[in-house]
Structures are given as structure tokens and as C-alpha cells.
Coordinates of C-alpha atoms in Angstrom, one line a residue:
Chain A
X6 CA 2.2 -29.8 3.4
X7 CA 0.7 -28.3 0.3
X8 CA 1.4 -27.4 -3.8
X9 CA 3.3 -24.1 -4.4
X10 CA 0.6 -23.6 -6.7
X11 CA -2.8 -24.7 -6.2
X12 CA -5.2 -24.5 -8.9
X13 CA -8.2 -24.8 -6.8
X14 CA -10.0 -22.8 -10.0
X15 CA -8.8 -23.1 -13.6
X16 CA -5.0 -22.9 -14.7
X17 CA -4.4 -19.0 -15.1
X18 CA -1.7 -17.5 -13.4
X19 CA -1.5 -13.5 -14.8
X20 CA -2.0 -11.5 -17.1
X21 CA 1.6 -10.8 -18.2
X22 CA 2.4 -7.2 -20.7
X23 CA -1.2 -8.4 -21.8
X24 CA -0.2 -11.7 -22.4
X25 CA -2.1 -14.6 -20.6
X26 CA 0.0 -17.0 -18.5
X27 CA -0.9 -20.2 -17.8
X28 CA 0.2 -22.8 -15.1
X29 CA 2.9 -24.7 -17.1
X30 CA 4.0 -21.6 -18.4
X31 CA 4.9 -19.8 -14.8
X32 CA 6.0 -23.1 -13.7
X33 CA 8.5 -22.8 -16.3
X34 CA 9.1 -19.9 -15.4
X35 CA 9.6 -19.9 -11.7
X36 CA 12.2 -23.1 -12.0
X37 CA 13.9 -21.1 -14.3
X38 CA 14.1 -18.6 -11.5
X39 CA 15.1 -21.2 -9.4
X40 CA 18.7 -21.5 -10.8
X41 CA 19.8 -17.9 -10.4
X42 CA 18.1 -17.4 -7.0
X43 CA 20.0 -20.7 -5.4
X44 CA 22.8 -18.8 -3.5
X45 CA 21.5 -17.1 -0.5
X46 CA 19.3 -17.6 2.6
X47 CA 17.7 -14.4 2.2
X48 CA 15.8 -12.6 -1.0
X49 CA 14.8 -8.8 -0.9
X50 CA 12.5 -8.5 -3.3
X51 CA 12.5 -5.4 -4.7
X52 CA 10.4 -6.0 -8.6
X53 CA 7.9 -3.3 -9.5
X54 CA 6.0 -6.1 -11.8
X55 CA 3.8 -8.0 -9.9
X56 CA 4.5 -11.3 -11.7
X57 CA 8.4 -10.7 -11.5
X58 CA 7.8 -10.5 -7.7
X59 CA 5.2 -13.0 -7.8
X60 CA 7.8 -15.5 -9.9
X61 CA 11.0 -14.5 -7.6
X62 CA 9.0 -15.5 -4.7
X63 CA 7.4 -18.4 -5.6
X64 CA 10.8 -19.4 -6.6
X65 CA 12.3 -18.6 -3.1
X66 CA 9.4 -20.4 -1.6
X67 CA 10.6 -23.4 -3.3
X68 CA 13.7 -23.0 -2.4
X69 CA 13.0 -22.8 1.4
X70 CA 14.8 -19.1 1.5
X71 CA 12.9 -16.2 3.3
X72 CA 11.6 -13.3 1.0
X73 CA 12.8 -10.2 2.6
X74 CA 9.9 -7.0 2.7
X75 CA 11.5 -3.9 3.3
X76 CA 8.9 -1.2 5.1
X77 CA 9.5 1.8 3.0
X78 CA 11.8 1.2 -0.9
X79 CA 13.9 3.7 0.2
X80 CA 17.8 3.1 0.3
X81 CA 18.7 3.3 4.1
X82 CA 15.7 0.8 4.9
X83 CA 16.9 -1.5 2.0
X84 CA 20.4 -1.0 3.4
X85 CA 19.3 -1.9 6.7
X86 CA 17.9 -4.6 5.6
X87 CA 20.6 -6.0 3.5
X88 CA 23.5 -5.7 6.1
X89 CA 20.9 -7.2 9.8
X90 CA 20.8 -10.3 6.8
X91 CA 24.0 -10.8 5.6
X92 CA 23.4 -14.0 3.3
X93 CA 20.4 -12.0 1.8
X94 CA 20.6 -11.1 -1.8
X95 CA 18.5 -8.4 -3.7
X96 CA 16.1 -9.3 -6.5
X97 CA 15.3 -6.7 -9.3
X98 CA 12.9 -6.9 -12.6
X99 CA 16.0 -7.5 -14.1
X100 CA 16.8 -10.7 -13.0
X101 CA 13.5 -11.9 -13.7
X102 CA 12.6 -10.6 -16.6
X103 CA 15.1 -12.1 -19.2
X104 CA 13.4 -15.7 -17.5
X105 CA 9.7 -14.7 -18.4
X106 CA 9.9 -15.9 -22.0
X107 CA 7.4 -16.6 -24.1
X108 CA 7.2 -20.1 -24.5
X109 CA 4.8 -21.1 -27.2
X110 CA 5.6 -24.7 -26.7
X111 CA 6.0 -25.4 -22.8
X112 CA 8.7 -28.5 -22.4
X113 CA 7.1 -30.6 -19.8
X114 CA 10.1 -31.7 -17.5
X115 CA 10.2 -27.7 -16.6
X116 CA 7.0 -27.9 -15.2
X117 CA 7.6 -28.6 -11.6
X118 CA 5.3 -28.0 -8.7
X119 CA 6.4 -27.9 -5.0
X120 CA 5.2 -29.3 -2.1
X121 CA 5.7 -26.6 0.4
X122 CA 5.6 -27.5 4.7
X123 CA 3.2 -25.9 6.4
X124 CA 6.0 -24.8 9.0
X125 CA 8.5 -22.7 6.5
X126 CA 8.8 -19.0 7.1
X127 CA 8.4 -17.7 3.7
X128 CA 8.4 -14.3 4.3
X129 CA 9.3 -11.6 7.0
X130 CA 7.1 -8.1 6.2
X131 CA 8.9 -5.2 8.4
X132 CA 6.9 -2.8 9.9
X133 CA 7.9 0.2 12.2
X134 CA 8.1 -0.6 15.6
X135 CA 7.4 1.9 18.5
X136 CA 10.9 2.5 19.1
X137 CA 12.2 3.5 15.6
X138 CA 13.6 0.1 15.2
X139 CA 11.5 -2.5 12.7
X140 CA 9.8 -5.1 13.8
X141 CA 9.6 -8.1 12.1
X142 CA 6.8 -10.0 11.1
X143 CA 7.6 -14.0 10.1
X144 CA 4.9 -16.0 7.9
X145 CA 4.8 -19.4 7.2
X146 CA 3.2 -21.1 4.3
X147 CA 0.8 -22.6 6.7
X148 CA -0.5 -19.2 8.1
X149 CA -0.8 -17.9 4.7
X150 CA -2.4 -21.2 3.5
X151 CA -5.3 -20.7 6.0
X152 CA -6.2 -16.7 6.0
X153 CA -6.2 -17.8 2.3
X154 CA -8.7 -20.3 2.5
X155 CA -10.9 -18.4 4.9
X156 CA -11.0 -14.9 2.8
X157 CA -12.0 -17.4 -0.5
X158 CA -14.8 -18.5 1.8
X159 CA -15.8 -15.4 2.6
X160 CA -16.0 -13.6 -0.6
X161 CA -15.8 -16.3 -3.7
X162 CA -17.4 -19.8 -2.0
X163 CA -18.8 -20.1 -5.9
X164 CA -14.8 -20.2 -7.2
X165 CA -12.4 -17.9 -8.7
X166 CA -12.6 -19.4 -12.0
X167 CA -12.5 -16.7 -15.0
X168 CA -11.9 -14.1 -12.1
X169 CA -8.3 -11.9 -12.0
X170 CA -7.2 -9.2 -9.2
X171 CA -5.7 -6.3 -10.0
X172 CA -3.8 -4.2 -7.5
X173 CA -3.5 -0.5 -7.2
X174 CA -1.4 -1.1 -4.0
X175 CA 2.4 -2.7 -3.7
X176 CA 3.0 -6.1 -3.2
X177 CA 5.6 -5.8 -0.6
X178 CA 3.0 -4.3 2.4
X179 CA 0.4 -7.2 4.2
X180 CA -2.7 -6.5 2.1
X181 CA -1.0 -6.6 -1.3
X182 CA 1.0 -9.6 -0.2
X183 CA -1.6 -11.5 0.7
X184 CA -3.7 -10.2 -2.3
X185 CA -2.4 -9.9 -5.4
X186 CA 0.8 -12.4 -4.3
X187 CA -0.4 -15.2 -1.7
X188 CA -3.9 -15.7 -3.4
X189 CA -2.4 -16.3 -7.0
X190 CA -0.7 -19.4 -5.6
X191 CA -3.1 -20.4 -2.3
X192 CA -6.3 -20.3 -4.7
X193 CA -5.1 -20.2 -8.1
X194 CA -6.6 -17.0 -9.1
X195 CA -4.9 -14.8 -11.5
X196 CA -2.9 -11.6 -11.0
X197 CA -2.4 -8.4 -13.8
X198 CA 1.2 -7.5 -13.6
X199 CA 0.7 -3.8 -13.2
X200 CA 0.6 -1.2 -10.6
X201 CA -2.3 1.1 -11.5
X202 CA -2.5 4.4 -10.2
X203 CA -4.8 6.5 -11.9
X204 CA -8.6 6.0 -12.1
X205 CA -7.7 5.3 -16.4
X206 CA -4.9 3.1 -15.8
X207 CA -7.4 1.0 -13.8
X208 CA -9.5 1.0 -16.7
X209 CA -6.7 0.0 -19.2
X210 CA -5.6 -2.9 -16.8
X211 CA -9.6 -3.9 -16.8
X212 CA -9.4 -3.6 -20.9
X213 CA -6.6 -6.3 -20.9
X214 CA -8.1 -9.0 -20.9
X215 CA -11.4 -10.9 -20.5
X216 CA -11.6 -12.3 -17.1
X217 CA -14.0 -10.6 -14.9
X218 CA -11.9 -8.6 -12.0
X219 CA -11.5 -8.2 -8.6
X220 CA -10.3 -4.5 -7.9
X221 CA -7.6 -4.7 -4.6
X222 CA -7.6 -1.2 -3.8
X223 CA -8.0 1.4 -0.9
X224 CA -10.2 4.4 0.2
X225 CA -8.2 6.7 -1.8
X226 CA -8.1 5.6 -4.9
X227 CA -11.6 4.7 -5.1
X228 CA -12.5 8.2 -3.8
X229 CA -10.5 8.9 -7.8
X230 CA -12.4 6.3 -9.1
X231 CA -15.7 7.8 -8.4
X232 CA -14.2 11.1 -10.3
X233 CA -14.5 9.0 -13.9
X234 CA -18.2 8.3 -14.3
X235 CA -18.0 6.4 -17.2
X236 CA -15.8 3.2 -18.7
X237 CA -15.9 0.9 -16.0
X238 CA -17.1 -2.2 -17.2
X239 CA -15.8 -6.4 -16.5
X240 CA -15.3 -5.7 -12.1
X241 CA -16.5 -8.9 -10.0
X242 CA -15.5 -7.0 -7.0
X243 CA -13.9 -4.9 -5.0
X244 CA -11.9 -4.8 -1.8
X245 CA -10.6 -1.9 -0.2
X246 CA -8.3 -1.9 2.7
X247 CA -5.8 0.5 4.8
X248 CA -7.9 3.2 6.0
X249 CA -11.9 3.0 6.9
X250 CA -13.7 3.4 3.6
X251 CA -16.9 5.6 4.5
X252 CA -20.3 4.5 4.0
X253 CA -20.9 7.2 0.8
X254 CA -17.6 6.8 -1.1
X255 CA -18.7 3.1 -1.0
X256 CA -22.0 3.8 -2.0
X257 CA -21.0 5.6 -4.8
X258 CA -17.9 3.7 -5.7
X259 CA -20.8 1.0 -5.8
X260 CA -23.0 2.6 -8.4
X261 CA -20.6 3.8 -10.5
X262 CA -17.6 0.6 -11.1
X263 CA -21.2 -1.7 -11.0
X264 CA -19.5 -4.0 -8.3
X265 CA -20.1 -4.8 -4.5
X266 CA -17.3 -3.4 -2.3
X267 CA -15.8 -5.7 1.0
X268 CA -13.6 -4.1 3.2
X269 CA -10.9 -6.3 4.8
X270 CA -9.8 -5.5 8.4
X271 CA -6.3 -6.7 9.4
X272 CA -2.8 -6.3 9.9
X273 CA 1.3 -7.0 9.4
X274 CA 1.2 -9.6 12.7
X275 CA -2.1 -11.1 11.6
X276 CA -3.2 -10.3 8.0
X277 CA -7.0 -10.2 7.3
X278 CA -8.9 -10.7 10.3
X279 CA -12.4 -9.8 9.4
X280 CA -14.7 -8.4 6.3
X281 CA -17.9 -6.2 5.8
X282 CA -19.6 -4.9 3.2
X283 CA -19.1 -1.1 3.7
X284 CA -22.6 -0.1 1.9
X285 CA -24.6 -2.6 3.8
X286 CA -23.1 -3.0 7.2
X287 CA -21.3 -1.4 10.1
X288 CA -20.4 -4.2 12.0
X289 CA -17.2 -6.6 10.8
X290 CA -17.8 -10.4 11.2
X291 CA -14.3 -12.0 11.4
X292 CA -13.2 -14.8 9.3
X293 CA -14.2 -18.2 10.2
X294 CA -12.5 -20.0 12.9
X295 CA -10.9 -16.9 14.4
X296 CA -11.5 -15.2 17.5
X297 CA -10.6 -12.4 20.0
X298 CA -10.8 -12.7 23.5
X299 CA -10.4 -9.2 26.2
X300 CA -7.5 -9.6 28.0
X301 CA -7.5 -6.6 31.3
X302 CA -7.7 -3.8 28.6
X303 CA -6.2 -5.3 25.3
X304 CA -7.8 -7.4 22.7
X305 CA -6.2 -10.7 21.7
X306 CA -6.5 -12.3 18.1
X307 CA -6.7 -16.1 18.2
X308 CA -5.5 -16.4 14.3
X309 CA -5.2 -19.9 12.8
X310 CA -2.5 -21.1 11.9
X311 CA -0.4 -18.3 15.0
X312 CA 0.7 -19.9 18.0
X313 CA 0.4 -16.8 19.9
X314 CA -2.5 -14.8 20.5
X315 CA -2.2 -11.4 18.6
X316 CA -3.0 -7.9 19.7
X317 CA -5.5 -6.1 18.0
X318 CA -3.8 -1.9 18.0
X319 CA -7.4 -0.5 17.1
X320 CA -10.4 0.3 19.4
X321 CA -12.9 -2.3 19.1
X322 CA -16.1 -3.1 20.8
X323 CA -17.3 -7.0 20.4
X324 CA -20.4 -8.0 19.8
X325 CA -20.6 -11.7 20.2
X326 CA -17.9 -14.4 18.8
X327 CA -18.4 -13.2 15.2
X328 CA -18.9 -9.7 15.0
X329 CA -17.0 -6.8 16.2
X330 CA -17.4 -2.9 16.0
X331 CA -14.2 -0.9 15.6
X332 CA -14.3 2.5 17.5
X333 CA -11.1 4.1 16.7
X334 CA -7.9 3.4 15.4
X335 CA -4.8 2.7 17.9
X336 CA -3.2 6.1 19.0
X337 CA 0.0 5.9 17.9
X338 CA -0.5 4.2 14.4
X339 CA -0.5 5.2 11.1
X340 CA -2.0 4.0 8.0
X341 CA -1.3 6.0 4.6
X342 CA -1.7 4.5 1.2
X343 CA -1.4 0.7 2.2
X344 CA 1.8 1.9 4.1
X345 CA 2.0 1.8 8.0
X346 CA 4.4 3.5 10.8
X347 CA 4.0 4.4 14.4
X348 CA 4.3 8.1 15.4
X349 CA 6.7 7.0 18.5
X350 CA 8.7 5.0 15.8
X351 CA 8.7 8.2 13.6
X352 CA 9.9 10.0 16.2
X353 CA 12.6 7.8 17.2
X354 CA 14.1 8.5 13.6
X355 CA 13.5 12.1 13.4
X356 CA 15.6 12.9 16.5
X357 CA 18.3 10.6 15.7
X358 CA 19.3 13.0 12.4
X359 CA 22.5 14.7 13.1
X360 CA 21.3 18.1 14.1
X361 CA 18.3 17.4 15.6
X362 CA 18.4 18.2 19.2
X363 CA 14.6 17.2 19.9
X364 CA 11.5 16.9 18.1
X365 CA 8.0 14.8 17.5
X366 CA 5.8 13.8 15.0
X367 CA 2.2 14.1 15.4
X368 CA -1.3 14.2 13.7
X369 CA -2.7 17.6 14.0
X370 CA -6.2 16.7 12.8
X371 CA -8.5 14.7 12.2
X372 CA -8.4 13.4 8.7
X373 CA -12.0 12.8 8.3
X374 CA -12.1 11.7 4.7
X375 CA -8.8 13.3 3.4
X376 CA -5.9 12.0 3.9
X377 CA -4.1 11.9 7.0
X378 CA -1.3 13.8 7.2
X379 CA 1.3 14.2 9.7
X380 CA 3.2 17.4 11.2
X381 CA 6.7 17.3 13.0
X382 CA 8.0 20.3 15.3
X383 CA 11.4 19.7 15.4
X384 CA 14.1 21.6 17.8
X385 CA 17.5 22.3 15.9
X386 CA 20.1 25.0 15.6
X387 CA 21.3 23.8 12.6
X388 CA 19.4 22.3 10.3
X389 CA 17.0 24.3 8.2
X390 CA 13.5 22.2 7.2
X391 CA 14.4 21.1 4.3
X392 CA 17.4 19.2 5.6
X393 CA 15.2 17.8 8.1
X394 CA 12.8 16.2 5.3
X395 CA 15.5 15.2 2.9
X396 CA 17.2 13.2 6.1
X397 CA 13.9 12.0 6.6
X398 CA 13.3 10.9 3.4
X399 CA 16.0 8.7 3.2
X400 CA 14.6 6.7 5.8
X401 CA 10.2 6.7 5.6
X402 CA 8.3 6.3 3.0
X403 CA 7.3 9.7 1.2
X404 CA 4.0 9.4 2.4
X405 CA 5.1 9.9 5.9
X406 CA 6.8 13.1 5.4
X407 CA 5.6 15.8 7.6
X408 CA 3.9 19.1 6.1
X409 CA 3.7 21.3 7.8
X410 CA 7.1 20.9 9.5
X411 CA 8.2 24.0 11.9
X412 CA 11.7 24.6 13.4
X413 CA 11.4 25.6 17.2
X414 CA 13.2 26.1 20.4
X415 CA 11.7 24.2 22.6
X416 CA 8.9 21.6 22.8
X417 CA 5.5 22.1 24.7
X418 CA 6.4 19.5 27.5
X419 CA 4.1 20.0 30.3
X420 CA 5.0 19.5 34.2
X421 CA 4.4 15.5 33.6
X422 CA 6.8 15.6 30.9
X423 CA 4.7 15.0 28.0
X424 CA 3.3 16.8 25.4
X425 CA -0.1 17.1 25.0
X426 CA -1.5 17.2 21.4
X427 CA -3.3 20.7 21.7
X428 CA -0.4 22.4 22.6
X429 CA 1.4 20.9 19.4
X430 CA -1.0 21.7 17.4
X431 CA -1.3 25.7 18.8
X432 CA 2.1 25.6 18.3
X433 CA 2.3 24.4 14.6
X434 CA -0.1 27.3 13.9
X435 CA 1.5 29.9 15.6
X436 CA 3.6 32.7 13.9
Chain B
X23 CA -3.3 38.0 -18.9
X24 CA -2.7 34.5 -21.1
X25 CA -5.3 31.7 -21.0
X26 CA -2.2 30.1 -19.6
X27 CA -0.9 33.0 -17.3
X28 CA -4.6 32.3 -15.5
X29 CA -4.7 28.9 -15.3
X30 CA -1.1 28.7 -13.8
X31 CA -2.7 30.8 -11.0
X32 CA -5.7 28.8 -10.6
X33 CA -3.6 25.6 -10.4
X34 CA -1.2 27.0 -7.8
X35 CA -4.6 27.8 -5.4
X36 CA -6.0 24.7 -6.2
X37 CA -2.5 22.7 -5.0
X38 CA -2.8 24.4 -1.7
X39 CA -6.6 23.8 -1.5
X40 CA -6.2 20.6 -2.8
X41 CA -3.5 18.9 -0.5
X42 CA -3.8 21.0 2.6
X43 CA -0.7 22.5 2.5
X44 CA -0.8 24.7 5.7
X45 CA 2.2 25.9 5.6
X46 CA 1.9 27.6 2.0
X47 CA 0.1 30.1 0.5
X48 CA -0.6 30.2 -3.3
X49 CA 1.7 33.3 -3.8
X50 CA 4.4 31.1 -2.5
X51 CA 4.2 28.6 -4.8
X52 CA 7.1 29.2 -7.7
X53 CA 6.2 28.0 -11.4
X54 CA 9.1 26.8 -12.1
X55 CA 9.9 25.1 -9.0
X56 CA 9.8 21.1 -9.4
X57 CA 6.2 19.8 -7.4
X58 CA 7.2 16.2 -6.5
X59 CA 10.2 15.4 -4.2
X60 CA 12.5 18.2 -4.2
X61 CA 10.5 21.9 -4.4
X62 CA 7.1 21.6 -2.8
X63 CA 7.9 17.5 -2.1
X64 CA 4.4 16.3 -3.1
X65 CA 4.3 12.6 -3.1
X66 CA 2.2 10.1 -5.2
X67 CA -0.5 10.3 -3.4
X68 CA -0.8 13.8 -4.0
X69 CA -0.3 13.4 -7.1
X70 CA -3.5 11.4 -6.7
X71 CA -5.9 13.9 -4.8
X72 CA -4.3 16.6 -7.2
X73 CA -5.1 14.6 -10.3
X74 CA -9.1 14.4 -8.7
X75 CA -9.1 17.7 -8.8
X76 CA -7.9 18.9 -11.6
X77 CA -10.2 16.2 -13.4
X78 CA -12.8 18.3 -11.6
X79 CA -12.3 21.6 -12.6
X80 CA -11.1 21.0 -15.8
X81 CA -12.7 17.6 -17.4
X82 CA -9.6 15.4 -18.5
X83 CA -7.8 12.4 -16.5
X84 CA -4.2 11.8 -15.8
X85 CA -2.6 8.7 -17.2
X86 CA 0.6 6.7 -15.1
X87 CA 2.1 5.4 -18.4
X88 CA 2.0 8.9 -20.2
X89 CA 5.1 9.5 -21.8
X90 CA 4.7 13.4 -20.6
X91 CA 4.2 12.8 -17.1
X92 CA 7.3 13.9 -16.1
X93 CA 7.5 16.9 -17.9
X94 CA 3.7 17.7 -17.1
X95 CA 3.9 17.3 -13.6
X96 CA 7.5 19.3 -13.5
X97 CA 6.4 22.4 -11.8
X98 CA 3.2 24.8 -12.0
X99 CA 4.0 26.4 -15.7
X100 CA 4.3 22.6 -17.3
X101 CA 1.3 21.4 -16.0
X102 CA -0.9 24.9 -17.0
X103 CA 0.3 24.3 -20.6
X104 CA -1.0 20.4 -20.3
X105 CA -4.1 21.6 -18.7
X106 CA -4.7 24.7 -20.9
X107 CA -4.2 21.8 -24.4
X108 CA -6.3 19.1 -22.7
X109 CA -9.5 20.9 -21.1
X110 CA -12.8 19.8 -21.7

């Protein structure tokens, strides 16, 4: 058992349209919530402002219903979603919104905090399984609770007082979850409500307020970062996840935002498993407590707080019972943008458009430190590409789409029936 | 040719350098087509690597809550007129 809110370290919650909210005042503010959310089992939470979503789910959290985290925000996921949960009900920004009031004086039988059991599933985070189909990944309060506690070790033992994230990455996938939504209310720390994209809206989010901040980001946009030379004042720190960071971006990104950059290694079954600090070291030391044992050729996560062990996709090599190297990343994964799929569950959804008589997704090079991007060959009589990508698009995440994409009549199978990568990628580049 | 005329063809090479498109080639690219979603289907984080380098080349940075970002980033010719009023 433990509070909904813990203010391990001073009582701000966000930083809210550039107004600072305090505990009573998001207390208010999720029982509020409370009263229009009481219907259904299920929430999908669908808010683009971070402390709507953070609000709605607190509010489900202390209602014992299940938030609801869709894969991709695109309407045939969503759909999906909504119809495999039938007592599930969707939350936008504007049911929260009109509840976020400014209250200037904060009536005290509002404020209500929750004692949550360990045991409740709060949440279920989809990801794409291997066969096209999603997979679902449950989390308690408890599991959250203790990744929580373990990443506050690792990075802030000193506290998080004065200290505020903000997020250039969504709050529905595992890292900004457990970021810029779990943290808030596990440690108390404070959240901007934004979504900053560009390297300048960074900078404005920094600007709005005082509190020294930590910078949840990824590879990407800290590669933009390192574009704008000047302005970048107030970071504590910086933590960078999704795709490996490399050792000069971080050195760089180090110089220039004046703040040491962790990395955070994890995943949808697990969350964070282990950290480094990308200037200074190769090897990741994983969060106290955890461990991960070979079994015949896998590797299993021993995660507090998981009953089961947990299979680590990635290539790693351990070292000894805290440190690990990771070699490569698992074949048939993908990680773009904070977003993840699995080429075989790709697949699985490209050849079930009408019209598509065969086809496969693939990764026809290496992306180095560009993005990865992904290429489909795709056997139909009667769809053009474009067809083909718009079907597509109502079902991935933009990200995922393929370019190049290339109509052909057959597939490269070879005599064992598969298709080996060279030949898909001669093929993509022939005429 | 126009300042702008130019630029438009400079952008259109530096998309296709920019984001890898393999498939393209800079005499390809219509101005007036729509970059994001529909036309050449860029998605955001294009619009990220894209915004690097134009900030690059041509020493001004892209804001999200830009009232103009729409119109800027509509196709090739809108975004030559933004760059050709911002550069450095």
C-alpha cells in the first residue's frame, strides 16, 4: 500500500500553461476528475497535455480502473482498443480541462489523497507483438512504485526538490510513462505540461519557470539540440532513451545544454532496467536489486516487483551481477522516436490489407546515427503504393511507414523458404 | 532566377539528402505538393532532421507553437518563402 501522491521532495506537481501547481491544488483537481471518470472499468487516455493525462490517470488510479495505452494514436488501434474492452471509455483534453481551474483558494475537504495497493493493475501499455496482434503489457502500482524508487536512487539520491522534467516524448509509450507520468506521483517531482519538439520549444518550456530541469528526451532530438549553440540555461539533467545515444552526440549534447546525460535501458514488459552515463561509460550497471540470469541462449530479467522473469530482446554480454554490455539490438525489433514495433508484427498487418497478396517489411541498412528507417516490398495486382501506405497508416504509427516501398511480383524466397535480407535489399534497389 | 526560385531548389535537394529518401530524386519533388502525410508523407520526425538542416544551412530555428507552421511546412514553395524572409 502506498499514497497516490508521494511528496517524497517538496509539494510541486507541474508546471500547468506556465502556472505552477501545487499538491492541494492537483488533488483538487484529480477528485474533481474523479466524478466524471466513475462509469467504466477501462480509460483510454488519449490527452496531448501531460498534466490532463497525468490528472485523468491519477484519477483512474484512484478509482481502481485500468488506464488503457494504445501503441500507435491512430484510429483503427484506438478502435481496437475500444471494442477488445468494451466497458472502456475514452478520455480527451476536453474532459479534463474544464476541471483544471484555477483555484486561488484551495477548499481543503477536496484535497484527498489515496492509498493505492501494491497489487492493482493500473495500466496496460500495448506493444506490437510478433504476430501483428498487440501484446499487452499489465503494471501494477507496486511495480511502478519500485523501478521508481530504484531510478531516484540512481540519478537524484540528494532529492528532487526544486527539480521538474520535461518531456520531448509522449506519455502513453514506457519511457514517457514512467517519466514524466509515474515519477510525478512515485517521487513527487514536478512535470511541464507540454510536448516540445523543436530544439526552441525546449528552451521556451526551460524559460517557464524556475525549477532546475531534467530533460526526458531521446537520441534524436538531442542530436537537434546540439544544432542551437546558444540559450540553454536552468538543465539538472538529462536522460535520453529509445535508441543508443552515441558516445559524441553525448559529448557534445554535454557541452553545449551544460548538463550530464544518463541513458536508461529498458522496455514495455520491464521498464528501466539499467543506466550509464553515455560520455563516461560503455558498460550499463542495472538498477539495484535487479538481475539477469542466461537461460540456454536467452537472457532473463529478475525485475522487482514481476513475478516472472523477463526476456531481455537485445544482445547483451554480462559482466558480473551489475554490469552488462549490450551487443546489438534484437533482430526483429524496432525502436523509432520512443515508439516500438516488431518487423514480423509489421508484416502481419501489411499482408492482411485487402489487395495485398504477399509482402515484408525490413530494414535495409544500417542506421548508424540517422534514423532507422524501414522498407516494405509488397506483392499486389491491385493496389498502387500509395494505397498501400495510406492502409498502413491507418494502423502504425507514422514513423513506421516504409520509404522506400516497391510493388513486385514475387518475393525473394529462397529454397528454405525465407528471405534473406540481401536479396531484399538488391531488390529494393533494382530498376 | 528569384532568390526564391533558388532556394525552392536547394530545399527540394536538401529534403532528399536530408531524410534519405531513396526512392526520390529532387526533380521529383513537386512545390506545390503537401510534404507531411499525404504528398511526400514526411512524418514529425522528419520534420525534425529537416528542421536541423535547414537551421544549418540557413541560420534560423523552427518553432512547434508557430502560428505559420502549417502553412510553412505546406509544400516546397511555402517553406522557400519562410526560409528566403528568415535567413541569417
Amino acid at each position: 500500500m502506498s499514497k497516490l501522491f508521494n511528496d517524497l521532495d517538496g509539494d510541486l506537481v507541474a508546471i500547468y500553461h506556465g502556472r505552477r501547481i501545487f499538491r492541494d491544488e492537483f488533488l483538487v483537481h484529480v477528485n474533481l476528475a474523479r466524478s466524471n471518470l466513475s462509469l467504466n472499468k477501462y480509460a483510454i487516455n488519449l490527452c496531448e497535455n501531460r498534466y490532463h493525462f497525468l490528472v485523468a490517470f491519477a484519477a483512474c488510479v484512484s478509482l481502481e480502473k485500468i488506464s488503457l495505452f494504445p501503441n500507435a494514436k491512430v484510429p483503427k488501434e484506438i478502435d481496437r482498443i475500444a471494442k477488445s474492452y468494451p466497458d472502456s471509455r475514452l478520455i480527451n483534453d476536453e474532459d479534463i480541462t474544464g476541471l483544471c481551474v484555477d483555484l486561488i483558494n484551495v477548499k481543503k475537504n477536496l484535497v484527498k489523497n489515496f492509498n493505492i495497493n501494491s497489487q492493482q493493475t493500473v495500466a496496460i501499455l500495448f506493444t506490437s507483438g510478433t504476430t501483428g496482434k498487440a501484446k499487452k503489457n499489465p503494471k501494477t502500482w507496486g511495480q511502478l512504485n519500485e523501478s521508481s524508487i530504484r531510478v531516484r536512487q540512481r540519478f537524484w539520491p540528494d532529492g528532487l526538490s526544486g527539480k521538474c522534467i520535461i518531456a520531448t516524448v509522449p506519455p502513453q509509450h514506457m519511457f514517457g510513462f514512467e517519466t514524466s507520468i509515474v515519477y510525478p506521483l512515485t517521487l513527487g517531482i514536478a512535470v511541464h505540461d507540454g510536448h516540445p519538439f523543436y530544439p526552441l520549444d525546449i528552451q521556451q518550456a526551460i524559460s517557464e519557470s524556475p525549477d532546475l530541469k531534467i530533460l526526458i528526451t531521446t537520441p534524436l532530438h538531442l542530436k537537434a539540440c546540439i544544432g542551437l549553440t546558444e540559450g540553454w540555461t536552468n538543465i539538472d539533467s538529462i536522460i535520453s532513451a529509445t535508441s543508443p545515444l552515441f558516445k559524441n552526440v553525448a559529448n557534445s549534447a554535454e557541452k553545449i545544454l551544460d548538463a550530464d546525460i544518463f541513458e536508461i535501458y529498458g522496455c514495455s514488459e520491464s521498464g528501466a532496467i539499467a543506466t550509464r552515463q553515455t560520455s563516461k561509460e560503455d558498460k550499463w550497471k542495472l538498477l539495484d536489486d535487479y538481475t539477469i540470469q542466461k537461460s540456454e541462449e536467452f537472457f532473463m530479467l529478475k525485475a522487482i516487483g514481476y513475478d516472472e522473469l523477463i526476456e531481455i530482446s537485445d544482445k547483451i554480454k554480462i559482466i558480473d551481477n551489475k554490469f552488462f554490455n549490450l551487443i546489438g539490438r534484437g533482430s526483429d525489433l524496432v525502436k523509432i522516436g520512443g515508439k516500438r514495433e516488431s518487423l514480423s508484427g509489421l508484416t502481419c498487418k501489411l499482408i492482411k490489407i485487402d489487395g495485398v497478396d504477399d509482402g515484408v517489411f525490413f530494414i535495409p541498412k544500417k542506421a548508424g546515427e540517422n534514423r532507422l528507417r524501414l522498407a516494405v516490398l509488397a506483392v499486389s495486382s491491385v493496389l498502387n503504393k500509395d494505397e498501400i501506405v495510406r492502409a498502413l497508416a491507418q494502423q502504425i504509427d507514422s514513423v513506421f511507414l516504409p520509404r522506400p516501398i516497391k510493388i513486385v511480383d514475387r518475393l525473394p524466397y529462397n529454397r528454405l523458404g525465407k528471405l534473406p535480407l540481401n536479396d531484399l535489399v538488391k531488390m529494393i534497389h533494382s530498376d | 532566377m528569384s532568390i526564391e526560385k533558388s532556394i525552392e531548389n536547394e530545399i527540394t535537394e536538401l529534403i532528399v539528402e536530408t531524410l534519405n529518401l531513396e526512392d526520390v530524386s529532387p526533380s521529383d519533388i513537386d512545390f506545390d505538393e503537401p510534404l507531411f502525410y499525404d504528398g511526400l508523407g514526411l512524418d514529425s520526425i522528419d520534420s525534425l532532421e529537416l528542421s536541423m538542416a535547414l537551421s544549418a544551412k540557413y541560420g534560423f530555428q523552427l518553432k512547434s507553437d508557430d502560428p505559420n507552421n502549417k502553412e510553412i511546412f505546406s509544400s516546397v514553395r511555402s517553406l522557400a518563402k519562410h526560409v528566403a524572409q528568415n535567413k541569417a
